[in-house]
Amino acid sequence: MMSSVCVSDEYLEEVENLKEIFDGDDDFIVNKNIVEAVVKPEPKETDCYVCSTLKIEVSDAYPDCSAKVTIRNPRGLSPNDAQMLQELVNDVAVDMEGSAAIFQLIEETKTFLQEHNNPSTHCSICLEDLGEDQPPLIKTPCYHFFHNECIARHFYFWRTDPQVDLNAKLYQNARRRTNSDKEAHALILEEKAKEPIPCPVCRFGIKDENALDVKWQHLPPYTSHDCKASDIVLSCEMKQAQIQRKELFERQKEHNGINTNVTANSK
């Protein structure tokens, strides 16, 4: 299996033991000299607010030479927490030099995530706090947090407005198959209804069954009286928040946290 990459017998034995522990879990993948594990705190279901992928790469000198460890897709963690986690696993890898380290790296990551297993403090759309006195909190499968009303409005626009996320190829195809713009828009909505809705932050495809608590179907449409451009005033706080969101986007893109497909993989 690993004939093209020279690895030690200790590594092979360690990987086999870990496969038994993970018991065929898709969150644990071995590709020659690279191990990738999606690590979550316990419990893994309703109370899980953070997760991260741990990429561990070893050389033929492992375990006498420490593994190279990279934190990928740190979901739900602040940039500072993600950096702290990276520094932690780097230190563990160095400290474990000379010994099998992969299991310990996974366990240390799990412990860190457990200690930081808290929901985001702000809505990723309106940027307001998600405090106890705020509207209900919605967590997406990609670990982003929203007020129910905010994410519901995003769902509403994506499902009812044919021009949201409209690309030229889709429109041209619909227009060739119909006799008017109105018919083309109706066809586009039919096609979009078959697709998951992209997360407004990372573009991960959110399936309807993963968002049953998002009540968007009965939202009234906006009218011209609901939002007037002349009434919108960007405060200094809002401008600063825009800068922070741009910086966050660039960090997410740097760490492979952005899915650039309009219709993203929903696995």
XYZ file of C-alpha atoms in Angstrom:
267
model
C 0.000 0.000 0.000
C 2.888 2.327 0.756
C 5.500 1.022 -1.671
C 6.081 4.445 -3.286
C 6.849 6.099 0.070
C 9.380 4.700 2.508
C 7.965 4.587 6.044
C 9.014 2.813 9.197
C 7.515 -0.375 10.602
C 6.628 1.602 13.730
C 4.486 3.949 11.647
C 2.736 1.080 9.877
C 1.945 -0.588 13.187
C 0.706 2.680 14.670
C -1.591 3.307 11.696
C -3.057 -0.190 11.880
C -3.822 0.285 15.585
C -5.472 3.628 14.886
C -7.597 2.105 12.131
C -8.967 -0.358 14.672
C -9.728 2.492 17.081
C -11.532 4.527 14.426
C -13.160 1.368 13.014
C -13.527 2.493 9.407
C -14.647 6.011 10.325
C -14.557 8.386 7.329
C -13.066 10.996 9.663
C -9.779 9.041 9.675
C -7.933 8.738 6.357
C -4.486 7.323 5.641
C -2.722 8.097 2.367
C 0.772 6.621 2.361
C 2.799 8.753 4.803
C -0.023 11.209 5.554
C -2.768 10.797 8.133
C -5.794 13.111 8.198
C -8.255 13.006 11.080
C -11.335 15.162 11.605
C -11.276 15.792 15.341
C -14.311 16.835 17.370
C -14.908 17.272 21.084
C -17.146 14.944 23.026
C -20.068 14.685 22.629
C -19.938 14.811 18.839
C -23.547 15.665 18.060
C -25.824 18.453 19.327
C -23.306 20.026 21.716
C -20.455 20.142 19.218
C -19.612 23.718 18.241
C -16.033 23.272 16.992
C -13.984 20.820 14.955
C -10.751 20.716 13.014
C -8.887 18.499 10.589
C -5.489 17.319 11.772
C -3.035 16.596 8.962
C -0.011 14.577 10.097
C 2.832 13.912 7.672
C 5.773 11.674 8.552
C 9.143 11.031 6.926
C 11.014 7.753 6.647
C 12.850 8.737 9.860
C 9.628 8.822 11.942
C 9.283 8.373 14.894
C 12.935 9.358 15.500
C 12.136 12.529 13.552
C 9.011 14.415 14.639
C 5.929 14.515 12.417
C 4.853 17.614 10.536
C 1.420 18.634 11.820
C -0.981 21.089 10.177
C -4.346 22.311 11.420
C -6.808 22.515 8.520
C -10.396 23.800 8.381
C -10.639 24.897 12.028
C -14.404 25.249 12.264
C -15.968 27.333 15.026
C -12.622 28.482 16.419
C -11.514 32.083 16.506
C -8.316 32.892 14.596
C -6.461 33.214 17.895
C -7.734 29.843 19.122
C -6.810 28.201 15.823
C -3.284 29.603 16.135
C -3.075 28.353 19.722
C -4.107 24.879 18.570
C -1.459 24.902 15.843
C 1.214 25.866 18.360
C -0.006 23.163 20.747
C 0.248 20.324 18.227
C 3.647 21.604 17.079
C 4.896 21.393 20.659
C 3.390 17.924 21.157
C 5.039 16.664 17.959
C 8.437 17.895 19.141
C 7.955 16.546 22.668
C 6.937 13.133 21.279
C 9.980 12.838 19.025
C 11.291 9.290 19.278
C 7.855 7.868 20.165
C 4.624 7.103 18.310
C 2.843 10.458 18.364
C -0.241 10.307 16.149
C -2.698 9.068 18.769
C -1.416 11.607 21.292
C -1.724 14.418 18.754
C -5.354 13.484 18.123
C -6.105 13.259 21.850
C -4.463 16.621 22.608
C -6.453 18.206 19.794
C -9.665 16.683 21.115
C -8.933 18.006 24.612
C -8.249 21.493 23.261
C -11.489 21.479 21.276
C -13.416 20.296 24.324
C -12.061 23.250 26.307
C -13.058 25.648 23.524
C -16.374 24.021 22.651
C -18.446 27.196 22.759
C -20.722 28.694 20.116
C -19.655 31.820 18.296
C -20.513 35.017 20.115
C -21.923 36.808 17.083
C -24.178 36.154 14.107
C -22.166 35.712 10.916
C -24.698 37.780 8.938
C -25.719 40.758 11.071
C -22.605 40.565 13.320
C -24.748 41.206 16.398
C -24.195 39.263 19.602
C -25.761 35.834 20.056
C -26.583 36.409 23.707
C -29.280 34.744 25.791
C -31.678 37.624 25.172
C -31.205 37.378 21.400
C -33.337 35.418 18.876
C -32.771 31.629 18.560
C -29.332 30.426 17.477
C -28.839 28.318 14.341
C -25.660 26.299 13.785
C -24.968 25.076 10.254
C -23.196 21.770 9.452
C -20.127 23.884 8.583
C -20.050 25.325 12.128
C -21.197 28.861 11.445
C -23.718 30.558 13.709
C -26.658 32.782 12.888
C -29.804 34.270 14.293
C -32.682 32.187 12.980
C -34.235 35.236 11.358
C -30.972 36.192 9.612
C -30.254 32.785 8.088
C -33.947 32.331 7.268
C -33.884 35.513 5.194
C -30.803 34.208 3.370
C -32.664 30.963 2.643
C -35.711 32.920 1.492
C -33.789 35.028 -1.008
C -31.855 32.055 -2.367
C -35.022 29.999 -2.889
C -37.274 32.768 -4.220
C -35.030 35.162 -6.129
C -33.708 33.651 -9.390
C -30.979 36.280 -9.608
C -29.300 35.347 -6.322
C -26.109 33.452 -7.207
C -27.174 33.482 -10.851
C -24.415 32.617 -13.288
C -24.413 33.365 -17.007
C -24.328 29.720 -18.093
C -27.384 28.803 -15.995
C -29.345 31.783 -17.276
C -28.427 31.184 -20.907
C -29.430 27.538 -20.639
C -32.768 28.474 -19.060
C -33.393 31.177 -21.640
C -32.840 28.752 -24.539
C -35.414 26.376 -23.070
C -38.086 29.038 -22.468
C -39.869 31.848 -24.300
C -39.435 34.746 -21.879
C -37.400 36.026 -18.934
C -40.302 35.215 -16.632
C -40.357 31.583 -17.745
C -36.571 31.415 -17.547
C -36.626 32.707 -13.965
C -39.243 30.120 -13.020
C -37.100 27.365 -14.517
C -34.034 28.645 -12.657
C -35.933 28.480 -9.366
C -36.952 24.899 -10.147
C -33.309 23.981 -10.691
C -32.160 25.809 -7.572
C -34.793 23.975 -5.507
C -32.886 20.740 -6.203
C -29.645 22.143 -4.823
C -28.439 22.740 -1.269
C -28.302 26.362 -0.180
C -24.749 27.689 0.138
C -23.662 28.912 3.547
C -23.345 32.715 3.325
C -19.896 32.483 4.941
C -18.055 29.519 3.383
C -20.378 28.299 0.572
C -20.788 24.825 2.079
C -24.013 23.323 0.709
C -26.713 23.187 3.408
C -29.350 20.568 2.644
C -32.939 21.174 3.699
C -32.842 18.246 6.115
C -29.876 19.866 7.877
C -31.786 23.083 8.458
C -35.214 22.025 9.692
C -35.192 24.734 12.370
C -34.768 27.477 9.761
C -38.280 28.789 9.140
C -38.109 30.714 5.885
C -41.088 29.499 3.854
C -43.590 31.887 5.439
C -41.443 35.011 5.508
C -43.138 38.011 3.917
C -41.205 39.546 1.025
C -39.436 42.829 1.602
C -41.132 45.939 0.286
C -39.695 49.284 -0.734
C -40.702 50.603 2.698
C -38.629 48.049 4.599
C -35.234 49.280 3.506
C -34.352 52.658 2.051
C -30.781 53.324 1.028
C -31.049 56.857 2.374
C -31.845 55.467 5.838
C -28.725 53.284 6.031
C -25.847 54.801 7.957
C -22.670 52.787 8.498
C -21.320 53.419 11.971
C -17.612 53.223 12.789
C -18.308 49.859 14.451
C -19.989 48.521 11.313
C -17.124 49.698 9.102
C -14.632 48.041 11.439
C -16.726 44.859 11.372
C -16.601 44.883 7.563
C -12.808 45.062 7.688
C -12.711 42.199 10.186
C -14.993 40.063 8.021
C -12.755 40.669 4.999
C -9.706 39.647 7.027
C -11.569 36.558 8.267
C -12.476 35.610 4.699
C -8.834 35.830 3.632
C -7.751 33.681 6.608
C -10.413 31.095 5.841
C -9.321 30.979 2.204
C -5.691 30.593 3.260
C -6.606 27.614 5.464
C -8.819 25.913 2.835
C -11.938 27.014 4.698
C -13.714 28.449 1.659
C -15.642 26.363 -0.850
C -15.598 28.386 -4.046
C -18.298 26.329 -5.793
C -21.752 27.931 -5.801
C -23.221 24.494 -5.173
C -20.866 22.989 -2.642
C -20.244 19.461 -1.590
C -22.672 18.749 1.224
C -21.061 15.696 2.670
